Amino acid sequence: MKKWGLLFLLLFYCAGCSSQQAINASLPERQIKLAPRMVANDFFPKDIRVLALGDSLTEGIGDREQKGGYISRLRQQLLQHKGVRTITVVNLGKRGLRISQLDDVVHQHIEAVEQADLIFITIGGNDMMKIVRSHFFDLSYELFAKEQKRFAARLDHLLATIRAANRHATIVLIGLYNPFSSSLSNVPEIDDVIELWNNGSKEVLKRYSRTIFVNVKDLFDNRDDMLYSDQFHPNEIGYEQMARRVYDELTKHEEMWLRRSEQ
């Protein structure tokens, strides 16, 4: 009788285990989902490759300290950023360049374009100067407005060429300032002309992702102490202010250029 009782208890216990296993099998498996943790842009310092394109402002003409204009000063500021480990700069700036000539520079240095993380451009000053020299005695707002459309079309073509070679680089275009206030007194709307060209450039940049327009016009307004003796190029003070303004704009868009290598 005791043996039958013990056997009955064992069968009952095993039946209970099977039932519990069946119940557990019928319950949906509990899944634990962890929310993704966002890593700060500057958590892993990066090696940044800079390409500088453009005219004499990129070359650094007028810098009496001969430190390389705004590019070298900007490089020093970027090196202080905790998200940056190293900065490599290729500076292709050349005095006198107009926007129609930048295409050749890009094609001749296509490898540098392809490898760049940040591409800085200063262009347009010589385009405006060409208008001034060709039409000095009949300058008008309408003439500058007409030429601005041509400039915008060429800028669009330039950006398309750069973007075709490099999809992920952040392109930074530095706007025009007004060095003509005293020399072009016969065109009282010259400030409006500068605004027209800058606004036109901003509209072109909006067609492309990962682009930044940096306005520096206000920095030079009524500031002859920031111009070189030729009253056209920035001096070392002007370049320092330009570098700070560009750096400030970059800090507002860190998610764009610091995350480049993760795209």
mmCIF file of C-alpha atoms in Angstrom:
data_model
loop_
_atom_site.group_PDB
_atom_site.id
_atom_site.type_symbol
_atom_site.label_atom_id
_atom_site.label_comp_id
_atom_site.label_asym_id
_atom_site.label_seq_id
_atom_site.Cartn_x
_atom_site.Cartn_y
_atom_site.Cartn_z
ATOM 1 C CA MET A 1 0.000 0.000 0.000
ATOM 2 C CA LYS A 2 2.854 2.338 0.826
ATOM 3 C CA LYS A 3 4.504 1.568 -2.510
ATOM 4 C CA TRP A 4 1.311 2.398 -4.388
ATOM 5 C CA GLY A 5 0.975 5.614 -2.418
ATOM 6 C CA LEU A 6 4.555 6.662 -3.208
ATOM 7 C CA LEU A 7 4.073 5.830 -6.898
ATOM 8 C CA PHE A 8 0.879 7.869 -6.993
ATOM 9 C CA LEU A 9 2.667 10.882 -5.480
ATOM 10 C CA LEU A 10 5.490 10.630 -8.024
ATOM 11 C CA LEU A 11 3.052 10.463 -10.933
ATOM 12 C CA PHE A 12 1.125 13.402 -9.580
ATOM 13 C CA TYR A 13 4.326 15.485 -9.183
ATOM 14 C CA CYS A 14 5.524 14.679 -12.705
ATOM 15 C CA ALA A 15 2.122 15.504 -14.127
ATOM 16 C CA GLY A 16 2.313 18.865 -12.341
ATOM 17 C CA CYS A 17 5.775 19.534 -13.798
ATOM 18 C CA SER A 18 4.568 18.775 -17.312
ATOM 19 C CA SER A 19 1.571 21.026 -16.857
ATOM 20 C CA GLN A 20 3.738 23.882 -15.635
ATOM 21 C CA GLN A 21 6.130 23.420 -18.578
ATOM 22 C CA ALA A 22 3.191 23.512 -20.971
ATOM 23 C CA ILE A 23 1.935 26.691 -19.379
ATOM 24 C CA ASN A 24 5.362 28.281 -19.587
ATOM 25 C CA ALA A 25 5.687 27.250 -23.235
ATOM 26 C CA SER A 26 2.347 28.853 -24.030
ATOM 27 C CA LEU A 27 3.375 32.192 -22.508
ATOM 28 C CA PRO A 28 5.101 34.645 -24.826
ATOM 29 C CA GLU A 29 8.830 34.986 -24.217
ATOM 30 C CA ARG A 30 9.573 38.151 -22.312
ATOM 31 C CA GLN A 31 11.828 40.416 -24.312
ATOM 32 C CA ILE A 32 13.859 43.130 -22.718
ATOM 33 C CA LYS A 33 14.488 46.043 -25.018
ATOM 34 C CA LEU A 34 17.122 48.566 -24.100
ATOM 35 C CA ALA A 35 16.820 52.054 -25.466
ATOM 36 C CA PRO A 36 19.814 52.976 -27.644
ATOM 37 C CA ARG A 37 22.304 55.140 -25.860
ATOM 38 C CA MET A 38 23.257 58.282 -27.718
ATOM 39 C CA VAL A 39 26.985 58.884 -27.889
ATOM 40 C CA ALA A 40 28.069 62.518 -27.806
ATOM 41 C CA ASN A 41 29.576 63.856 -31.007
ATOM 42 C CA ASP A 42 32.856 64.543 -29.252
ATOM 43 C CA PHE A 43 33.049 61.259 -27.302
ATOM 44 C CA PHE A 44 35.600 59.805 -29.720
ATOM 45 C CA PRO A 45 37.997 62.537 -30.984
ATOM 46 C CA LYS A 46 38.370 62.405 -34.755
ATOM 47 C CA ASP A 47 41.045 63.057 -37.332
ATOM 48 C CA ILE A 48 39.652 65.812 -39.574
ATOM 49 C CA ARG A 49 40.816 66.441 -43.142
ATOM 50 C CA VAL A 50 40.293 70.016 -44.322
ATOM 51 C CA LEU A 51 40.290 71.245 -47.908
ATOM 52 C CA ALA A 52 40.386 75.006 -48.486
ATOM 53 C CA LEU A 53 39.334 76.287 -51.907
ATOM 54 C CA GLY A 54 39.053 79.767 -53.299
ATOM 55 C CA ASP A 55 40.707 83.095 -53.785
ATOM 56 C CA SER A 56 43.181 85.318 -51.959
ATOM 57 C CA LEU A 57 41.199 85.139 -48.732
ATOM 58 C CA THR A 58 41.847 81.411 -48.620
ATOM 59 C CA GLU A 59 45.494 81.982 -49.521
ATOM 60 C CA GLY A 60 45.769 84.538 -46.722
ATOM 61 C CA ILE A 61 46.814 87.643 -48.663
ATOM 62 C CA GLY A 62 46.981 90.687 -46.370
ATOM 63 C CA ASP A 63 47.967 88.756 -43.268
ATOM 64 C CA ARG A 64 50.931 90.813 -42.065
ATOM 65 C CA GLU A 65 51.746 88.145 -39.491
ATOM 66 C CA GLN A 66 52.034 85.642 -42.345
ATOM 67 C CA LYS A 67 50.174 82.976 -40.396
ATOM 68 C CA GLY A 68 48.091 81.773 -43.323
ATOM 69 C CA GLY A 69 44.971 83.903 -43.042
ATOM 70 C CA TYR A 70 41.763 82.570 -41.545
ATOM 71 C CA ILE A 71 42.449 78.923 -42.374
ATOM 72 C CA SER A 72 45.486 78.520 -40.127
ATOM 73 C CA ARG A 73 43.767 80.418 -37.320
ATOM 74 C CA LEU A 74 40.657 78.277 -37.692
ATOM 75 C CA ARG A 75 42.831 75.159 -37.571
ATOM 76 C CA GLN A 76 44.233 76.236 -34.196
ATOM 77 C CA GLN A 77 40.732 76.785 -32.849
ATOM 78 C CA LEU A 78 39.505 73.423 -34.126
ATOM 79 C CA LEU A 79 42.441 71.676 -32.454
ATOM 80 C CA GLN A 80 41.105 72.960 -29.118
ATOM 81 C CA HIS A 81 37.770 71.228 -29.713
ATOM 82 C CA LYS A 82 37.497 68.089 -27.608
ATOM 83 C CA GLY A 83 35.925 66.229 -30.524
ATOM 84 C CA VAL A 84 38.985 66.780 -32.729
ATOM 85 C CA ARG A 85 42.213 64.821 -32.432
ATOM 86 C CA THR A 86 44.169 66.009 -35.472
ATOM 87 C CA ILE A 87 43.657 68.440 -38.363
ATOM 88 C CA THR A 88 45.211 67.942 -41.797
ATOM 89 C CA VAL A 89 44.888 70.927 -44.155
ATOM 90 C CA VAL A 90 45.211 71.123 -47.931
ATOM 91 C CA ASN A 91 45.053 74.800 -48.907
ATOM 92 C CA LEU A 92 44.463 75.419 -52.621
ATOM 93 C CA GLY A 93 43.612 79.111 -52.323
ATOM 94 C CA LYS A 94 45.038 81.292 -55.076
ATOM 95 C CA ARG A 95 44.969 85.021 -55.463
ATOM 96 C CA GLY A 96 42.743 86.327 -58.251
ATOM 97 C CA LEU A 97 40.593 83.228 -58.706
ATOM 98 C CA ARG A 98 37.018 83.667 -59.881
ATOM 99 C CA ILE A 99 34.282 81.097 -59.532
ATOM 100 C CA SER A 100 34.561 79.994 -63.165
ATOM 101 C CA GLN A 101 38.141 78.922 -62.437
ATOM 102 C CA LEU A 102 37.379 76.781 -59.391
ATOM 103 C CA ASP A 103 36.103 73.890 -61.505
ATOM 104 C CA ASP A 104 39.611 73.315 -62.848
ATOM 105 C CA VAL A 105 41.056 73.419 -59.328
ATOM 106 C CA VAL A 106 38.554 70.797 -58.171
ATOM 107 C CA HIS A 107 39.226 68.477 -61.124
ATOM 108 C CA GLN A 108 42.989 68.834 -60.771
ATOM 109 C CA HIS A 109 42.840 67.896 -57.076
ATOM 110 C CA ILE A 110 39.951 65.443 -57.122
ATOM 111 C CA GLU A 111 41.627 63.083 -54.634
ATOM 112 C CA ALA A 112 41.845 65.866 -52.044
ATOM 113 C CA VAL A 113 38.167 66.620 -52.663
ATOM 114 C CA GLU A 114 37.200 62.976 -52.209
ATOM 115 C CA GLN A 115 39.066 62.623 -48.921
ATOM 116 C CA ALA A 116 37.988 65.872 -47.259
ATOM 117 C CA ASP A 117 35.767 66.003 -44.182
ATOM 118 C CA LEU A 118 35.431 69.800 -44.249
ATOM 119 C CA ILE A 119 35.607 71.920 -47.412
ATOM 120 C CA PHE A 120 35.916 75.689 -46.965
ATOM 121 C CA ILE A 121 35.336 78.084 -49.853
ATOM 122 C CA THR A 122 35.878 81.815 -50.266
ATOM 123 C CA ILE A 123 34.910 83.067 -53.710
ATOM 124 C CA GLY A 124 33.130 85.979 -55.369
ATOM 125 C CA GLY A 125 35.271 88.981 -54.477
ATOM 126 C CA ASN A 126 37.171 88.839 -57.754
ATOM 127 C CA ASP A 127 33.942 88.276 -59.681
ATOM 128 C CA MET A 128 32.617 91.528 -58.274
ATOM 129 C CA MET A 129 35.932 93.274 -58.896
ATOM 130 C CA LYS A 130 35.801 92.221 -62.544
ATOM 131 C CA ILE A 131 32.429 93.953 -62.863
ATOM 132 C CA VAL A 132 33.820 97.084 -61.230
ATOM 133 C CA ARG A 133 36.818 97.249 -63.553
ATOM 134 C CA SER A 134 34.795 96.563 -66.687
ATOM 135 C CA HIS A 135 31.980 99.007 -65.906
ATOM 136 C CA PHE A 136 33.514 101.548 -63.591
ATOM 137 C CA PHE A 137 31.778 104.525 -65.227
ATOM 138 C CA ASP A 138 28.379 102.913 -65.662
ATOM 139 C CA LEU A 139 28.002 100.754 -62.549
ATOM 140 C CA SER A 140 24.469 100.128 -61.346
ATOM 141 C CA TYR A 141 22.546 97.869 -59.032
ATOM 142 C CA GLU A 142 20.868 96.259 -62.054
ATOM 143 C CA LEU A 143 24.248 95.310 -63.528
ATOM 144 C CA PHE A 144 25.347 93.585 -60.307
ATOM 145 C CA ALA A 145 21.973 91.837 -60.048
ATOM 146 C CA LYS A 146 22.349 90.441 -63.555
ATOM 147 C CA GLU A 147 25.855 89.159 -62.859
ATOM 148 C CA GLN A 148 24.735 87.676 -59.543
ATOM 149 C CA LYS A 149 22.477 85.243 -61.397
ATOM 150 C CA ARG A 150 25.425 84.040 -63.428
ATOM 151 C CA PHE A 151 27.485 83.702 -60.266
ATOM 152 C CA ALA A 152 24.725 81.670 -58.588
ATOM 153 C CA ALA A 153 24.504 79.319 -61.580
ATOM 154 C CA ARG A 154 28.252 78.731 -61.492
ATOM 155 C CA LEU A 155 28.152 78.202 -57.735
ATOM 156 C CA ASP A 156 25.439 75.601 -58.206
ATOM 157 C CA HIS A 157 27.584 73.815 -60.790
ATOM 158 C CA LEU A 158 30.610 73.948 -58.488
ATOM 159 C CA LEU A 159 28.716 72.457 -55.549
ATOM 160 C CA ALA A 160 27.270 69.731 -57.769
ATOM 161 C CA THR A 161 30.782 68.826 -58.916
ATOM 162 C CA ILE A 162 32.092 68.687 -55.347
ATOM 163 C CA ARG A 163 29.121 66.695 -54.111
ATOM 164 C CA ALA A 164 29.462 64.171 -56.943
ATOM 165 C CA ALA A 165 33.013 63.474 -55.760
ATOM 166 C CA ASN A 166 32.262 63.580 -52.034
ATOM 167 C CA ARG A 167 28.788 62.912 -50.604
ATOM 168 C CA HIS A 168 29.637 63.239 -46.929
ATOM 169 C CA ALA A 169 31.922 66.287 -46.560
ATOM 170 C CA THR A 170 30.510 69.384 -44.936
ATOM 171 C CA ILE A 171 30.857 72.311 -47.340
ATOM 172 C CA VAL A 172 31.300 75.739 -45.753
ATOM 173 C CA LEU A 173 30.919 78.825 -47.945
ATOM 174 C CA ILE A 174 32.081 82.118 -46.459
ATOM 175 C CA GLY A 175 30.073 85.070 -47.682
ATOM 176 C CA LEU A 176 31.213 88.387 -49.124
ATOM 177 C CA TYR A 177 31.898 91.529 -47.150
ATOM 178 C CA ASN A 178 31.957 95.105 -48.460
ATOM 179 C CA PRO A 179 35.410 96.599 -49.057
ATOM 180 C CA PHE A 180 33.980 99.009 -51.634
ATOM 181 C CA SER A 181 32.217 101.541 -49.414
ATOM 182 C CA SER A 182 34.795 104.258 -50.057
ATOM 183 C CA SER A 183 35.963 103.297 -53.559
ATOM 184 C CA LEU A 184 32.451 102.856 -54.986
ATOM 185 C CA SER A 185 30.766 105.964 -53.681
ATOM 186 C CA ASN A 186 29.069 106.215 -57.101
ATOM 187 C CA VAL A 187 27.073 103.073 -56.225
ATOM 188 C CA PRO A 188 25.279 103.956 -52.993
ATOM 189 C CA GLU A 189 23.450 100.612 -53.073
ATOM 190 C CA ILE A 190 26.694 98.631 -52.772
ATOM 191 C CA ASP A 191 25.671 97.243 -49.364
ATOM 192 C CA ASP A 192 22.449 96.032 -50.950
ATOM 193 C CA VAL A 193 24.502 94.435 -53.734
ATOM 194 C CA ILE A 194 26.583 92.479 -51.209
ATOM 195 C CA GLU A 195 23.389 91.321 -49.488
ATOM 196 C CA LEU A 196 21.945 90.291 -52.846
ATOM 197 C CA TRP A 197 24.951 88.140 -53.679
ATOM 198 C CA ASN A 198 25.117 86.596 -50.213
ATOM 199 C CA ASN A 199 21.401 85.787 -50.174
ATOM 200 C CA GLY A 200 21.683 84.268 -53.632
ATOM 201 C CA SER A 201 24.530 82.041 -52.445
ATOM 202 C CA LYS A 202 22.530 80.949 -49.409
ATOM 203 C CA GLU A 203 19.661 79.915 -51.653
ATOM 204 C CA VAL A 204 22.008 77.795 -53.757
ATOM 205 C CA LEU A 205 23.419 76.073 -50.671
ATOM 206 C CA LYS A 206 19.916 75.105 -49.566
ATOM 207 C CA ARG A 207 19.736 72.733 -52.528
ATOM 208 C CA TYR A 208 22.510 70.620 -51.047
ATOM 209 C CA SER A 209 22.742 68.719 -47.795
ATOM 210 C CA ARG A 210 25.586 69.192 -45.329
ATOM 211 C CA THR A 211 26.289 72.803 -46.253
ATOM 212 C CA ILE A 212 26.859 75.887 -44.100
ATOM 213 C CA PHE A 213 26.847 79.555 -45.088
ATOM 214 C CA VAL A 214 28.923 81.860 -42.902
ATOM 215 C CA ASN A 215 28.045 85.553 -42.999
ATOM 216 C CA VAL A 216 31.023 87.820 -42.282
ATOM 217 C CA LYS A 217 29.736 91.070 -43.779
ATOM 218 C CA ASP A 218 28.794 92.602 -40.445
ATOM 219 C CA LEU A 219 32.298 91.983 -39.122
ATOM 220 C CA PHE A 220 33.793 94.378 -41.676
ATOM 221 C CA ASP A 221 31.103 97.050 -41.766
ATOM 222 C CA ASN A 222 32.752 100.389 -40.894
ATOM 223 C CA ARG A 223 35.885 98.575 -39.717
ATOM 224 C CA ASP A 224 38.795 99.864 -41.787
ATOM 225 C CA ASP A 225 41.128 98.623 -39.042
ATOM 226 C CA MET A 226 40.355 95.068 -40.165
ATOM 227 C CA LEU A 227 41.515 95.643 -43.739
ATOM 228 C CA TYR A 228 44.990 95.426 -45.213
ATOM 229 C CA SER A 229 46.625 98.560 -46.653
ATOM 230 C CA ASP A 230 45.099 97.786 -50.080
ATOM 231 C CA GLN A 231 41.665 98.339 -48.503
ATOM 232 C CA PHE A 232 40.436 95.121 -50.073
ATOM 233 C CA HIS A 233 41.900 92.132 -48.234
ATOM 234 C CA PRO A 234 41.524 91.450 -44.526
ATOM 235 C CA ASN A 235 44.559 91.997 -42.340
ATOM 236 C CA GLU A 236 45.519 89.719 -39.459
ATOM 237 C CA ILE A 237 42.737 91.215 -37.308
ATOM 238 C CA GLY A 238 40.175 90.599 -40.017
ATOM 239 C CA TYR A 239 41.307 87.028 -40.540
ATOM 240 C CA GLU A 240 41.152 86.360 -36.812
ATOM 241 C CA GLN A 241 37.555 87.579 -36.708
ATOM 242 C CA MET A 242 36.683 85.489 -39.764
ATOM 243 C CA ALA A 243 38.154 82.368 -38.158
ATOM 244 C CA ARG A 244 36.160 82.943 -34.979
ATOM 245 C CA ARG A 245 32.927 83.422 -36.905
ATOM 246 C CA VAL A 246 33.489 80.241 -38.929
ATOM 247 C CA TYR A 247 34.331 78.295 -35.780
ATOM 248 C CA ASP A 248 31.192 79.574 -34.039
ATOM 249 C CA GLU A 249 29.072 78.370 -36.958
ATOM 250 C CA LEU A 250 30.769 74.980 -36.919
ATOM 251 C CA THR A 251 29.987 74.527 -33.232
ATOM 252 C CA LYS A 252 26.306 75.080 -34.067
ATOM 253 C CA HIS A 253 26.429 72.181 -36.548
ATOM 254 C CA GLU A 254 28.617 69.642 -34.754
ATOM 255 C CA GLU A 255 26.254 66.798 -35.596
ATOM 256 C CA MET A 256 26.989 67.494 -39.269
ATOM 257 C CA TRP A 257 30.780 67.470 -39.468
ATOM 258 C CA LEU A 258 31.836 65.539 -36.344
ATOM 259 C CA ARG A 259 29.661 62.555 -37.291
ATOM 260 C CA ARG A 260 30.990 62.465 -40.843
ATOM 261 C CA SER A 261 32.936 59.224 -40.354
ATOM 262 C CA GLU A 262 29.788 57.474 -39.070
ATOM 263 C CA GLN A 263 27.663 58.273 -42.144
#
